[in-house]
């Protein structure tokens, strides 16, 4: 068997056998297939895609290329909630304590941010002293004690994905739906969970810009989940504007905490309630999302999720007092109110531009080596569909130095479009799809 023959077969759009895919990936991981041949194969996949059987083998080889994490000794129903990423996405901070309140354990690997804002790891690390588990045993212990199991990605988990992604990044093959789907699902399958919830973002601030592409990605990931007989739900959610109002690590932690107090932004609260309701449905505790949302809202009102979050923070080495005293979190030295130049209705907020406005202040990373400033960011006062008058507050910028302040202001203002016509507010949930539920 030769790599060149496999490349040619995929180039000519013939279906590969499991043996051919296994040979190619094994040899690449061993260093016997050079990058230039794998690049050619990835480009062939980019143009011709993969059939369901091919994708199963491809994902399975990725999944088994490193360590698998199983949670022996954890007596909880485990859910892995994954988001494809977006601006202001602090969902896990609010969702995981709600799951824990229903005796659902969160079992997931979380990443650091690269680009617009920080990742889930960065957001939690804005809490002084907070550290994540570094080993499987520490993770299991954390899940058992708090119900919340989060840890950073390890080079030992799906190392083939890391090697392939680095190659895709420099060969213009990143935006391939089968390659994206297998990358995500191989990591989800390598860390065992009883159910997988995929929050697939759609819009200007997401990787998938159109509903069609996002739907294709969701369906492909569901197909992979079905191939492994796993319970998977894909929730397609709007990212044509930032999620919630806060963008920036500490600011997002505060907004998530306020949501657990029942004071969160309307669309963010609705998203969290819906994802939590989906989790209850996957577990079998409720039959409908409406029933689930009611249970979730009652649980939030009881105050238990807030207590679960405090327990998690304490166990991780942080000060749980931050839940009631936000001055214990990193605080920006300065803030600037940005006012509207027009009267009308907010018709558009370019989410990616808002993310960049926060990033230039230090809220995100342009390169992996950049150090995040946890305190800085933006809080939006107006969202799509809101009425605004000239001179009224558009957003507040929180910053520590004015080095890139003018750039941040410019990006923020350019992100907003204001129309004379009344604009209908957007739904945050666009569609829900599932397999084996």
PDB file of C-alpha atoms in Angstrom, residues 83 85-93 116-120 123 199 201 205 238-239 241-249 251-253 255-256 259 265 267-268 271-272 351-352 354-356 358 363 378 380 383:
ATOM      1  CA  UNK A  83     -19.117  25.322  21.742  1.00  0.00           C
ATOM      2  CA  UNK A  85     -16.669  29.449  19.772  1.00  0.00           C
ATOM      3  CA  UNK A  86     -17.857  33.013  19.590  1.00  0.00           C
ATOM      4  CA  UNK A  87     -17.601  36.498  21.041  1.00  0.00           C
ATOM      5  CA  UNK A  88     -18.751  36.775  24.660  1.00  0.00           C
ATOM      6  CA  UNK A  89     -19.295  33.025  25.028  1.00  0.00           C
ATOM      7  CA  UNK A  90     -19.164  32.448  28.774  1.00  0.00           C
ATOM      8  CA  UNK A  91     -21.810  29.695  28.711  1.00  0.00           C
ATOM      9  CA  UNK A  92     -19.862  26.957  30.513  1.00  0.00           C
ATOM     10  CA  UNK A  93     -19.348  29.158  33.591  1.00  0.00           C
ATOM     11  CA  UNK A 116     -11.156  37.599  19.823  1.00  0.00           C
ATOM     12  CA  UNK A 117     -11.241  36.880  23.575  1.00  0.00           C
ATOM     13  CA  UNK A 118     -10.100  34.325  26.110  1.00  0.00           C
ATOM     14  CA  UNK A 119     -11.299  30.730  26.279  1.00  0.00           C
ATOM     15  CA  UNK A 120     -13.037  29.066  29.224  1.00  0.00           C
ATOM     16  CA  UNK A 123     -11.989  33.178  32.098  1.00  0.00           C
ATOM     17  CA  UNK A 199     -23.385  24.491  20.634  1.00  0.00           C
ATOM     18  CA  UNK A 201     -22.428  29.068  16.511  1.00  0.00           C
ATOM     19  CA  UNK A 205     -18.694  36.249  15.035  1.00  0.00           C
ATOM     20  CA  UNK A 238     -26.886  32.932  16.744  1.00  0.00           C
ATOM     21  CA  UNK A 239     -23.506  34.674  16.736  1.00  0.00           C
ATOM     22  CA  UNK A 241     -23.881  39.702  17.606  1.00  0.00           C
ATOM     23  CA  UNK A 242     -21.916  39.025  20.802  1.00  0.00           C
ATOM     24  CA  UNK A 243     -23.510  36.651  23.289  1.00  0.00           C
ATOM     25  CA  UNK A 244     -24.799  38.595  26.270  1.00  0.00           C
ATOM     26  CA  UNK A 245     -23.385  42.054  26.924  1.00  0.00           C
ATOM     27  CA  UNK A 246     -19.941  41.438  28.435  1.00  0.00           C
ATOM     28  CA  UNK A 247     -16.859  40.747  26.304  1.00  0.00           C
ATOM     29  CA  UNK A 248     -13.640  40.191  28.255  1.00  0.00           C
ATOM     30  CA  UNK A 249     -12.608  37.604  30.827  1.00  0.00           C
ATOM     31  CA  UNK A 251     -16.468  40.915  32.810  1.00  0.00           C
ATOM     32  CA  UNK A 252     -17.803  37.637  31.395  1.00  0.00           C
ATOM     33  CA  UNK A 253     -17.275  35.815  34.710  1.00  0.00           C
ATOM     34  CA  UNK A 255     -22.096  38.251  33.794  1.00  0.00           C
ATOM     35  CA  UNK A 256     -22.239  34.454  34.194  1.00  0.00           C
ATOM     36  CA  UNK A 259     -27.083  34.937  35.338  1.00  0.00           C
ATOM     37  CA  UNK A 265     -29.086  39.275  29.875  1.00  0.00           C
ATOM     38  CA  UNK A 267     -30.858  36.008  25.391  1.00  0.00           C
ATOM     39  CA  UNK A 268     -27.896  34.599  27.322  1.00  0.00           C
ATOM     40  CA  UNK A 271     -29.506  29.990  25.912  1.00  0.00           C
ATOM     41  CA  UNK A 272     -28.219  28.679  29.258  1.00  0.00           C
ATOM     42  CA  UNK A 351     -19.528  40.400  16.443  1.00  0.00           C
ATOM     43  CA  UNK A 352     -16.030  39.729  15.133  1.00  0.00           C
ATOM     44  CA  UNK A 354     -16.472  43.701  18.789  1.00  0.00           C
ATOM     45  CA  UNK A 355     -14.175  40.806  19.613  1.00  0.00           C
ATOM     46  CA  UNK A 356     -11.241  42.599  18.009  1.00  0.00           C
ATOM     47  CA  UNK A 358     -11.710  43.839  23.144  1.00  0.00           C
ATOM     48  CA  UNK A 363      -8.637  40.658  26.372  1.00  0.00           C
ATOM     49  CA  UNK A 378     -16.352  45.875  26.840  1.00  0.00           C
ATOM     50  CA  UNK A 380     -22.499  46.604  25.455  1.00  0.00           C
ATOM     51  CA  UNK A 383     -28.077  45.067  21.215  1.00  0.00           C
TER      52      UNK A 383
END
